[in-house]
CSV table of C-alpha atoms in Angstrom, one decimal:
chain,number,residue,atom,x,y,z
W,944,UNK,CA,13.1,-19.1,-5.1
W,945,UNK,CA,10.1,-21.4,-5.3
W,946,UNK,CA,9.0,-24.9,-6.9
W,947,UNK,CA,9.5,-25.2,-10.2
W,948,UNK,CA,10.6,-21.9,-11.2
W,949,UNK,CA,11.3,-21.6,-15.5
W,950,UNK,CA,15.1,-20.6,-15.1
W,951,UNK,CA,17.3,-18.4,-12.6
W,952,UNK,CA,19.8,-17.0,-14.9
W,953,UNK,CA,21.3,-13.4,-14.5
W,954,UNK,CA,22.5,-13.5,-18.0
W,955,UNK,CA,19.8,-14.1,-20.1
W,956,UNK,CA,16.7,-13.0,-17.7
W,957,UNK,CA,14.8,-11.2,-20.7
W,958,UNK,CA,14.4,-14.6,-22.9
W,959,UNK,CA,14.1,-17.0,-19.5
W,960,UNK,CA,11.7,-15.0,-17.3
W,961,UNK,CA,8.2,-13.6,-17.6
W,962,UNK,CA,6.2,-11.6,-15.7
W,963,UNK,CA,4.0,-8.4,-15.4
W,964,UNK,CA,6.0,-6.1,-13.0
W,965,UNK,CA,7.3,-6.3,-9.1
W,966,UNK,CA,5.8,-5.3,-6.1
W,967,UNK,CA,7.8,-5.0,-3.4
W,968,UNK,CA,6.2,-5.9,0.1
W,969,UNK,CA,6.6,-3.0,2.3
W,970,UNK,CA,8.5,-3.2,5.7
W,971,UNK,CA,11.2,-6.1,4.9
W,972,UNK,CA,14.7,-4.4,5.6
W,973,UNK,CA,17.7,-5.0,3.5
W,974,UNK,CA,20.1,-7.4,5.3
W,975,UNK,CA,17.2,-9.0,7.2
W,976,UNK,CA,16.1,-11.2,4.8
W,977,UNK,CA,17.3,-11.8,1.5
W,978,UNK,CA,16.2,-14.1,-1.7
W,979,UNK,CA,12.4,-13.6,-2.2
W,980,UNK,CA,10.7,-9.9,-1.8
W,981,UNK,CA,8.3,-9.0,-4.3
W,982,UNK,CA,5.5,-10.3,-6.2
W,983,UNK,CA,2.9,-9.4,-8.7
W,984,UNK,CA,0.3,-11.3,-10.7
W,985,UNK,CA,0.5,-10.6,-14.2
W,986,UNK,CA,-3.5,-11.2,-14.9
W,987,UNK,CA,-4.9,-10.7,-18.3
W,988,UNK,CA,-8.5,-9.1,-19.1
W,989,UNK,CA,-11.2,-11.2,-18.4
W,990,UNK,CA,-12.6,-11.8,-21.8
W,991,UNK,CA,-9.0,-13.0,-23.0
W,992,UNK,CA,-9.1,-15.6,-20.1
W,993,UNK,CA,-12.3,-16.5,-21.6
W,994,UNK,CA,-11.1,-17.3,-25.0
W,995,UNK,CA,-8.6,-18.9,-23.4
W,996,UNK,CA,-10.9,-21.6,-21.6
W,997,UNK,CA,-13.6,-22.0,-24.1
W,998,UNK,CA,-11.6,-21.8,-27.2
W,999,UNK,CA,-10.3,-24.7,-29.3
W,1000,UNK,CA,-6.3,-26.0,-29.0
W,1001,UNK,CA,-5.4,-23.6,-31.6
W,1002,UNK,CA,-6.8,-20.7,-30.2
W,1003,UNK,CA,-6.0,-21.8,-26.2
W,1004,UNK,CA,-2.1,-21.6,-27.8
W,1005,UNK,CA,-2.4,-18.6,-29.4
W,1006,UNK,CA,-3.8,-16.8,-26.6
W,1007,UNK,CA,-1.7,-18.3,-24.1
W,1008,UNK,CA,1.2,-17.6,-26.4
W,1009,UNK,CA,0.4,-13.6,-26.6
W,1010,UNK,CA,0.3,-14.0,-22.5
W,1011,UNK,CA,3.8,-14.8,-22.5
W,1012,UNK,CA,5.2,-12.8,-25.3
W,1013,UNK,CA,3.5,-9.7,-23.3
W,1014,UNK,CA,4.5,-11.1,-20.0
W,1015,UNK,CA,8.1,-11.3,-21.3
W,1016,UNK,CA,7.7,-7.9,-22.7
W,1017,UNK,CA,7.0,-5.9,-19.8
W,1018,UNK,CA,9.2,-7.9,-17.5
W,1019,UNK,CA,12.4,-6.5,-20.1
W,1020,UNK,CA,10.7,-2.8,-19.2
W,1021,UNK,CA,11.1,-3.4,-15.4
W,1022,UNK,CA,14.8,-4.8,-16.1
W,1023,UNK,CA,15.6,-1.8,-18.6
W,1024,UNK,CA,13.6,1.2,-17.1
W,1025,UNK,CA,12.7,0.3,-13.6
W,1026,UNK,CA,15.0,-1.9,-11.6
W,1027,UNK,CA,17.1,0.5,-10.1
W,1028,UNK,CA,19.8,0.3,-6.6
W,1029,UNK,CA,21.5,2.9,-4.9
W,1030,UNK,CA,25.1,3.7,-4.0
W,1031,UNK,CA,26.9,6.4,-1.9
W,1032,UNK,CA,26.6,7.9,1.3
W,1033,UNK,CA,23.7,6.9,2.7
W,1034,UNK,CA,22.1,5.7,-0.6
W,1035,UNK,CA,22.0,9.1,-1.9
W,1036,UNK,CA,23.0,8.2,-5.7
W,1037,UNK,CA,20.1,6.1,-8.0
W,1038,UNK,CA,21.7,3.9,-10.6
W,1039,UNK,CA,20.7,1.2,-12.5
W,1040,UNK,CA,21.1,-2.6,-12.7
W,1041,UNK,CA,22.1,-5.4,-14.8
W,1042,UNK,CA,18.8,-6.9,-14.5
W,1043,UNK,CA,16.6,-8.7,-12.1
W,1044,UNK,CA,16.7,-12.1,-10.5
W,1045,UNK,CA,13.0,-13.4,-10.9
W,1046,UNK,CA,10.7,-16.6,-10.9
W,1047,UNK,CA,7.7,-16.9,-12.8
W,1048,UNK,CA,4.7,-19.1,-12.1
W,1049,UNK,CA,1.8,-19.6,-14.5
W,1050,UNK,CA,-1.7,-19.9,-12.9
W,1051,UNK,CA,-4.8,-21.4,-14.7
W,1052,UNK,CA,-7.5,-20.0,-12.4
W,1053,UNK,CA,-8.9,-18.1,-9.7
W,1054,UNK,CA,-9.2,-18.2,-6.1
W,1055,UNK,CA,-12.9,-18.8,-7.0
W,1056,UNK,CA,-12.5,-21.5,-9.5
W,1057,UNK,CA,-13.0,-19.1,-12.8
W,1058,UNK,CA,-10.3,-19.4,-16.1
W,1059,UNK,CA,-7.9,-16.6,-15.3
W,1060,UNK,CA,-4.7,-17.0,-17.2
W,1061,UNK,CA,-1.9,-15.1,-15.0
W,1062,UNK,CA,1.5,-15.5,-14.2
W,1063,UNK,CA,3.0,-14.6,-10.5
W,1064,UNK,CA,6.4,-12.9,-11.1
W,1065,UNK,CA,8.5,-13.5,-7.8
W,1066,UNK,CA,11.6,-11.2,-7.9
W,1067,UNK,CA,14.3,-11.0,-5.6
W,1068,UNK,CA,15.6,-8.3,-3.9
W,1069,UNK,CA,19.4,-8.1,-4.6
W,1070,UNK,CA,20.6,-7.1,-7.9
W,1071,UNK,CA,23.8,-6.3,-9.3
W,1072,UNK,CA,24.9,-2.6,-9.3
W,1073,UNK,CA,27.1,-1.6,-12.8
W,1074,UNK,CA,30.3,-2.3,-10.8
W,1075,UNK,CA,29.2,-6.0,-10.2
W,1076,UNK,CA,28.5,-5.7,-6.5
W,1077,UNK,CA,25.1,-7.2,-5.3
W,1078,UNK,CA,23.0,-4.3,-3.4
W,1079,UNK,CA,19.2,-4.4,-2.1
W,1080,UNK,CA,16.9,-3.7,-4.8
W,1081,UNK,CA,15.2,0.3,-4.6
W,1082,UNK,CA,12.0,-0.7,-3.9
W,1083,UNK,CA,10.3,3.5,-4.3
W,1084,UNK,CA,10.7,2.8,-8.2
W,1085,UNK,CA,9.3,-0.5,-8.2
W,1086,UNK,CA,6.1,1.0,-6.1
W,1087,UNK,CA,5.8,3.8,-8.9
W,1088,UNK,CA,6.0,1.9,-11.8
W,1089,UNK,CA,3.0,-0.5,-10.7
W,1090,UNK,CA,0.5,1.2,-13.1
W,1091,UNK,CA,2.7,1.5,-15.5
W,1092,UNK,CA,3.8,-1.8,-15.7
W,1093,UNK,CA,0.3,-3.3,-15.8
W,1094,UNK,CA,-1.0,-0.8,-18.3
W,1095,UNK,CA,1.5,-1.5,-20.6
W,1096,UNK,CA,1.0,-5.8,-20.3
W,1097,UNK,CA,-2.4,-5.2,-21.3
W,1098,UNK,CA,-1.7,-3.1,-24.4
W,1099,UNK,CA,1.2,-5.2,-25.5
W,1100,UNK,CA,-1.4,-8.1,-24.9
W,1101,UNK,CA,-4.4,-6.7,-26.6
W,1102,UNK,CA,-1.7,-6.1,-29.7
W,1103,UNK,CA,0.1,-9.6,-29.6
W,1104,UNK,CA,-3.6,-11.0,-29.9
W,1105,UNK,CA,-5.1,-9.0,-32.6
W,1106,UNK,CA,-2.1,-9.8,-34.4
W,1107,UNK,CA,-2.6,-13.8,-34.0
W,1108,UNK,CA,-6.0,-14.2,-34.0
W,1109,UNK,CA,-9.1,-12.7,-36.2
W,1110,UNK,CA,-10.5,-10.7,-33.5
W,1111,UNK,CA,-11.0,-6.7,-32.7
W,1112,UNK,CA,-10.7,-5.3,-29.3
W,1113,UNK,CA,-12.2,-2.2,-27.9
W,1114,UNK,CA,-11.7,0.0,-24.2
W,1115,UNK,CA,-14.6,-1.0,-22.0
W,1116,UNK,CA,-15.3,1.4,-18.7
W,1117,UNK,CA,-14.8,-0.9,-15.5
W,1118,UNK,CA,-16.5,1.0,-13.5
W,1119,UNK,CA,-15.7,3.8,-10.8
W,1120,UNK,CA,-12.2,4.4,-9.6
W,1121,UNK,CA,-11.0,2.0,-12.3
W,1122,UNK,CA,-8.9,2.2,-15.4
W,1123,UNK,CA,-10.6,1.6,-18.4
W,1124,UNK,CA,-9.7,-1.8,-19.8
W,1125,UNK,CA,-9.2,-3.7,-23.6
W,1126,UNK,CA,-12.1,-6.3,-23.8
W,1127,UNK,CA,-12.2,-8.4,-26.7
W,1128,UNK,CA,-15.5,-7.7,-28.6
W,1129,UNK,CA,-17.9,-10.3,-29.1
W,1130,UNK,CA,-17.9,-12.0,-25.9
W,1131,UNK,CA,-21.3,-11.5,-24.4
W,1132,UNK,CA,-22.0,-9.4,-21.1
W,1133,UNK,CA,-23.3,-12.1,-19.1
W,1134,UNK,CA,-20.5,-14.9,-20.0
W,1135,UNK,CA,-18.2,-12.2,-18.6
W,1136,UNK,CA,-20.2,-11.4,-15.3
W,1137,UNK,CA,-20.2,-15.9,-14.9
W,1138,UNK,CA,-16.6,-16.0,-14.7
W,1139,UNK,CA,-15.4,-12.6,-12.6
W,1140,UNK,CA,-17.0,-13.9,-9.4
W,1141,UNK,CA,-13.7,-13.3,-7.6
W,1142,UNK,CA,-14.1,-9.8,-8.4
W,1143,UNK,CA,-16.8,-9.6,-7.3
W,1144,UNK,CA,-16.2,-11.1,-4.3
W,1145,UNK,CA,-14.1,-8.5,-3.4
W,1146,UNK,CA,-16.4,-6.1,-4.7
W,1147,UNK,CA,-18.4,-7.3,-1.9
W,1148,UNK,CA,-15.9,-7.3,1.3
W,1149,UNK,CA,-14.8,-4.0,-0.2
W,1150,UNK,CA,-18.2,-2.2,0.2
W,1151,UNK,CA,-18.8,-3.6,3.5
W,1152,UNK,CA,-15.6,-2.9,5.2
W,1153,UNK,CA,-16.7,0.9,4.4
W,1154,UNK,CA,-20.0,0.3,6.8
W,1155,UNK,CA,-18.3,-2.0,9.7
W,1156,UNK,CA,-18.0,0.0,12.6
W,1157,UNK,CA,-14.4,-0.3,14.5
W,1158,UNK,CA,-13.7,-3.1,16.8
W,1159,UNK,CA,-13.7,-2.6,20.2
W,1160,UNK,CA,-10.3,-3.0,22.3
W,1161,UNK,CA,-10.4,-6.4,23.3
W,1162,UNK,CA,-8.8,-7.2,26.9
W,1163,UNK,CA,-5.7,-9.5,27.0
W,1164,UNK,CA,-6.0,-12.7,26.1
W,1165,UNK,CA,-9.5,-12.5,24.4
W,1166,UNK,CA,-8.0,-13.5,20.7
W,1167,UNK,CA,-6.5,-16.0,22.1
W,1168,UNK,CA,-9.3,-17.8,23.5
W,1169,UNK,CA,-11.3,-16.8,20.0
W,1170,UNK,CA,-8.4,-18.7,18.3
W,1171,UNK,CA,-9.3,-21.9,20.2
W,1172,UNK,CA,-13.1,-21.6,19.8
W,1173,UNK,CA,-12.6,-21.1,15.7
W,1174,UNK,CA,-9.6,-24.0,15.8
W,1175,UNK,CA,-12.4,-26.2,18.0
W,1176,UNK,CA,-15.0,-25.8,15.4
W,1177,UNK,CA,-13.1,-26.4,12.7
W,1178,UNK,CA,-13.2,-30.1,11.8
W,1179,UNK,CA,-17.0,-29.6,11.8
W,1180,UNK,CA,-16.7,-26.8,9.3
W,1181,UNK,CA,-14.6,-29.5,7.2
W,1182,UNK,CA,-16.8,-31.5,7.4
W,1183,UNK,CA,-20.0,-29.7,6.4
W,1184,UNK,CA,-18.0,-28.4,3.4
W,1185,UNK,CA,-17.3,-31.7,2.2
W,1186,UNK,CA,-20.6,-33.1,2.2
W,1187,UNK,CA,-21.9,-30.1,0.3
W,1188,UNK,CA,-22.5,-30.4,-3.5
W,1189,UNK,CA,-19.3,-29.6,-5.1
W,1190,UNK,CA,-21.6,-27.4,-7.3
W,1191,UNK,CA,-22.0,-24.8,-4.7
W,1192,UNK,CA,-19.5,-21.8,-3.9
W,1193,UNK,CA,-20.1,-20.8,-0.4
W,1194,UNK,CA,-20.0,-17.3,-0.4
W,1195,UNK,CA,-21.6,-16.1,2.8
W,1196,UNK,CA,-23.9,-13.7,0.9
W,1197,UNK,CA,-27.2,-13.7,1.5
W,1198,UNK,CA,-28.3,-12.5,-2.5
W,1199,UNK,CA,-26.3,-15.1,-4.8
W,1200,UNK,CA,-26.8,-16.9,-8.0
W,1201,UNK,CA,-28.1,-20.1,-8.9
W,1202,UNK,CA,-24.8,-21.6,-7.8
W,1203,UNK,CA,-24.3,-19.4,-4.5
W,1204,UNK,CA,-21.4,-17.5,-6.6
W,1205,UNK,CA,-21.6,-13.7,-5.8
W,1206,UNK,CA,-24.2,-11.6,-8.5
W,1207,UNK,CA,-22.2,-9.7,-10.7
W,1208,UNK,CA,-23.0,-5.8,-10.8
W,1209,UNK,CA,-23.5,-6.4,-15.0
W,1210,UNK,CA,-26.0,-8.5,-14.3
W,1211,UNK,CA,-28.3,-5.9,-13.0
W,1212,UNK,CA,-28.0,-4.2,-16.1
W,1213,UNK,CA,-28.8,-7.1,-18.4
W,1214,UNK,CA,-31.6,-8.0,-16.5
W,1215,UNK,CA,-32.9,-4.6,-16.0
W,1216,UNK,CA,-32.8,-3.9,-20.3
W,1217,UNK,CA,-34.7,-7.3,-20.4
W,1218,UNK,CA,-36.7,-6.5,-18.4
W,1219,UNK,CA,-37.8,-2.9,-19.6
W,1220,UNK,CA,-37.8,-3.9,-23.4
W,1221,UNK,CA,-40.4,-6.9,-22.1
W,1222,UNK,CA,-42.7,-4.1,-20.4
W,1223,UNK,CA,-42.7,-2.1,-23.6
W,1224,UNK,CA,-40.3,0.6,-21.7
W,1225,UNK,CA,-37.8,3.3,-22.6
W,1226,UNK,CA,-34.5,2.6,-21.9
W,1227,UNK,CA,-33.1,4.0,-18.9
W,1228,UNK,CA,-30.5,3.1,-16.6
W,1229,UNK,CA,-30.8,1.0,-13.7
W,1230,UNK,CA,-29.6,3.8,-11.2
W,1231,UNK,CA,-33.0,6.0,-12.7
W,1232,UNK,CA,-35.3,3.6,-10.7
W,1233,UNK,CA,-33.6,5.1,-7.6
W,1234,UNK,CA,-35.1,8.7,-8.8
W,1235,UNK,CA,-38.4,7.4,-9.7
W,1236,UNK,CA,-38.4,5.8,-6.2
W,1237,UNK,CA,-38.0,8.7,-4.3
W,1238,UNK,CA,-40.3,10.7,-6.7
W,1239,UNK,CA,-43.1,8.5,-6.0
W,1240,UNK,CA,-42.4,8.3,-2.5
W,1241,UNK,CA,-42.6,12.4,-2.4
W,1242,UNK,CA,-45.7,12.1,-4.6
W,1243,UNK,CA,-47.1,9.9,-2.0
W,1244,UNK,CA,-46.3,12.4,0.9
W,1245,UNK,CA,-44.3,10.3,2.9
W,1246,UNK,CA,-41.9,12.0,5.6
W,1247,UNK,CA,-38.8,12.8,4.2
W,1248,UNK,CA,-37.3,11.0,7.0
W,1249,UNK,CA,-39.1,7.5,6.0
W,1250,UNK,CA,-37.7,8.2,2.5
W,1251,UNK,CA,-34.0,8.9,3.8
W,1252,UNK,CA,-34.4,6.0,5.5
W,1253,UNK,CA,-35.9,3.8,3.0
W,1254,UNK,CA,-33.3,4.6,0.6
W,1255,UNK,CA,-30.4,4.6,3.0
W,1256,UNK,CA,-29.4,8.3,3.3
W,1257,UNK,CA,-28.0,10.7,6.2
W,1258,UNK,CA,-28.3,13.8,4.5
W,1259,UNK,CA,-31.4,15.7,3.2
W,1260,UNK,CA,-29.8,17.1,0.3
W,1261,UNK,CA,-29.1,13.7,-1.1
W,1262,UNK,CA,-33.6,13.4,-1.3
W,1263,UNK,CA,-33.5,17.2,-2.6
W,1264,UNK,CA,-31.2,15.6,-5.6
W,1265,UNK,CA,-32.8,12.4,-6.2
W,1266,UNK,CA,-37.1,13.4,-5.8
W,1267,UNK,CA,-38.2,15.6,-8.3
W,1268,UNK,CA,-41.3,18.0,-9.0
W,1269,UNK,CA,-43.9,16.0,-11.0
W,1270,UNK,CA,-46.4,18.3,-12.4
W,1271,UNK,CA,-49.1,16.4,-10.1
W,1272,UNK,CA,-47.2,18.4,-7.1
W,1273,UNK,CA,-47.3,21.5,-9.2
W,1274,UNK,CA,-51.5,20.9,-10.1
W,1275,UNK,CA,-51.7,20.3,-6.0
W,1276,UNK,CA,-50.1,22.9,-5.4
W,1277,UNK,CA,-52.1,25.6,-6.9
W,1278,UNK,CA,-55.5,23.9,-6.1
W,1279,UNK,CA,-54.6,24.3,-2.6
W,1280,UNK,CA,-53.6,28.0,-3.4
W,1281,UNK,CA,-57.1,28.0,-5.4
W,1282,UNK,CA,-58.7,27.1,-1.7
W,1283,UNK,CA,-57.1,29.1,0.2
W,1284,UNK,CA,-57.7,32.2,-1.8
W,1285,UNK,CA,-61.3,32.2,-3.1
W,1286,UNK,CA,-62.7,28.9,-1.0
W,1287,UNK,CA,-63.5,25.7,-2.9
W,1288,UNK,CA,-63.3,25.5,-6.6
């Protein structure tokens, strides 16, 4: 099942294994291949990760503690609620298991280097029916329960950690298309945005994939001869990677921080309050600039087509929403109409 794993017993699974939930890779046919066929990283929030790397012992136990207790917890909701098989004819009968064979692997980090407490949950993909036979796992309840399952680690977390340490946690928005998320309160803004760079690394590769144009068809044999140019420049990529400072993430962005680690959307924001309470400002949200812009730009009387550009639209309706009418335009406006009427005024 893996190196290491911390137990494989069918009989006592709730107390030996921990996780956050299953994923079950799609495409890999019962009877194919059997042993290892799902996996999902039970991640924590990111200010709990935090606490967890800049606390003291005590408080690194405690919080590492909770991870496990809620790990454990969901993992018992996939074994009691979840896992299912399917008998009869053609599979046309759901019923449930007696549990789930899994692995669980704890991870200190990120792919980027920043504290992130997780465990991977590996879970195989035979279990045993209630008649005692071993069948493929039903991997359509699995996919359905993947919100669920993460949801309810991060509320049984958020509790378990309240209950062990002197701390208060509140639901912070996460932004578009996101749930919203316990945070534990305290933890400033900026020592959050330092340690997500990973999300924000895919952040990044998510919103340019949306403005890469499709490949062209290549003819046959052109990947393969792409795979021996990359394979021959590859020691002197090794190379030039090892004598950079170990300080430095190379990110391939052009816009980084001081350390080349992806800039954090938050940090816009903190910057942007700073920098309006220094200029003796209202607030106002960062996104507002993007309507004074255009404003100014209409005030100016620059083509709309400049300004589309500029900005990055397609559509004219998107300047109609953002550039508004100053009353400048409207004193213009009817001097002009003064002109044109009764002559100079």
């Amino acid at each position: 099942m893996g190196a290491n794993p911390r137990g494989c017993y069918p009989n006592t699974l709730s107390k030996s294994f921990e996780g956050v939930g299953v994923v079950c890779r799609r495409g890999v046919r019962a009877g194919r291949r059997r042993g290892v066929d799902c996996d999902q990283p039970g991640r924590n929030d990111p200010s709990a990760s935090v606490l967890w790397a800049l606390g003291d012992d005590a408080t690194r136990a405690a919080v590492h503690q909770a991870h496990r207790t809620a790990v454990g917890q969901a993992l018992a909701f996939v074994e009691q609620k979840v896992s299912r098989t399917r008998v009869g004819h053609a599979g046309c009968r759901q019923v449930s298991t007696r549990g789930v064979i899994t692995a669980a692997f704890d991870h200190w980090g990120s792919r980027a280097g920043d504290p992130n407490l997780h465990t991977h949950v590996v879970v195989a993909n035979k279990v045993q029916g209630p008649d005692g036979l071993w069948r493929s796992l039903d991997g359509k309840t699995v996919h359905a329960a993947v919100v669920a399952v993460s949801e309810l680690y991060d509320v049984l977390l958020a509790d378990d950690l309240a209950r062990r340490l002197p701390i208060a946690m509140s639901l912070c928005d996460r932004g578009p298309r996101r749930n919203p998320a316990f945070e534990i309160d305290g933890i400033a803004d900026d020592v959050l945005a330092h340690f997500s760079s990973r999300s924000e690394q895919i952040h990044c590769v998510r919103r340019e994939a949306r403005h890469v144009p499709a490949a062209p068809r290549r003819r046959p044999g052109a990947r393969r001869a792409e795979d021996k140019a990359e394979q021959a420049d590859a020691p002197h990529a090794a190379a030039d990677d090892r004598r950079a400072p170990s300080v430095w993430h190379k990110s391939g962005l052009v816009f980084t921080t001081v350390n080349g680690r992806p800039i954090d959307p938050r940090d816009h924001s903190v910057h942007w309050v700073k920098f309006l309470e220094g200029a003796g400002l209202r607030p106002a949200r960062l996104h507002d600039a993007r309507h004074t812009a255009a404003t100014l730009l209409l005030v100016q009387g620059v083509d709309q087509r400049v300004v589309m550009d500029m900005l990055g639209w397609t559509s004219p309706t998107m300047t109609a929403r953002y550039q508004h009418v100053v009353p400048e335009l409207v004193e213009e406006a009817n001097r002009r109409m003064s002109e044109l009427l009764w002559g100079e005024t």
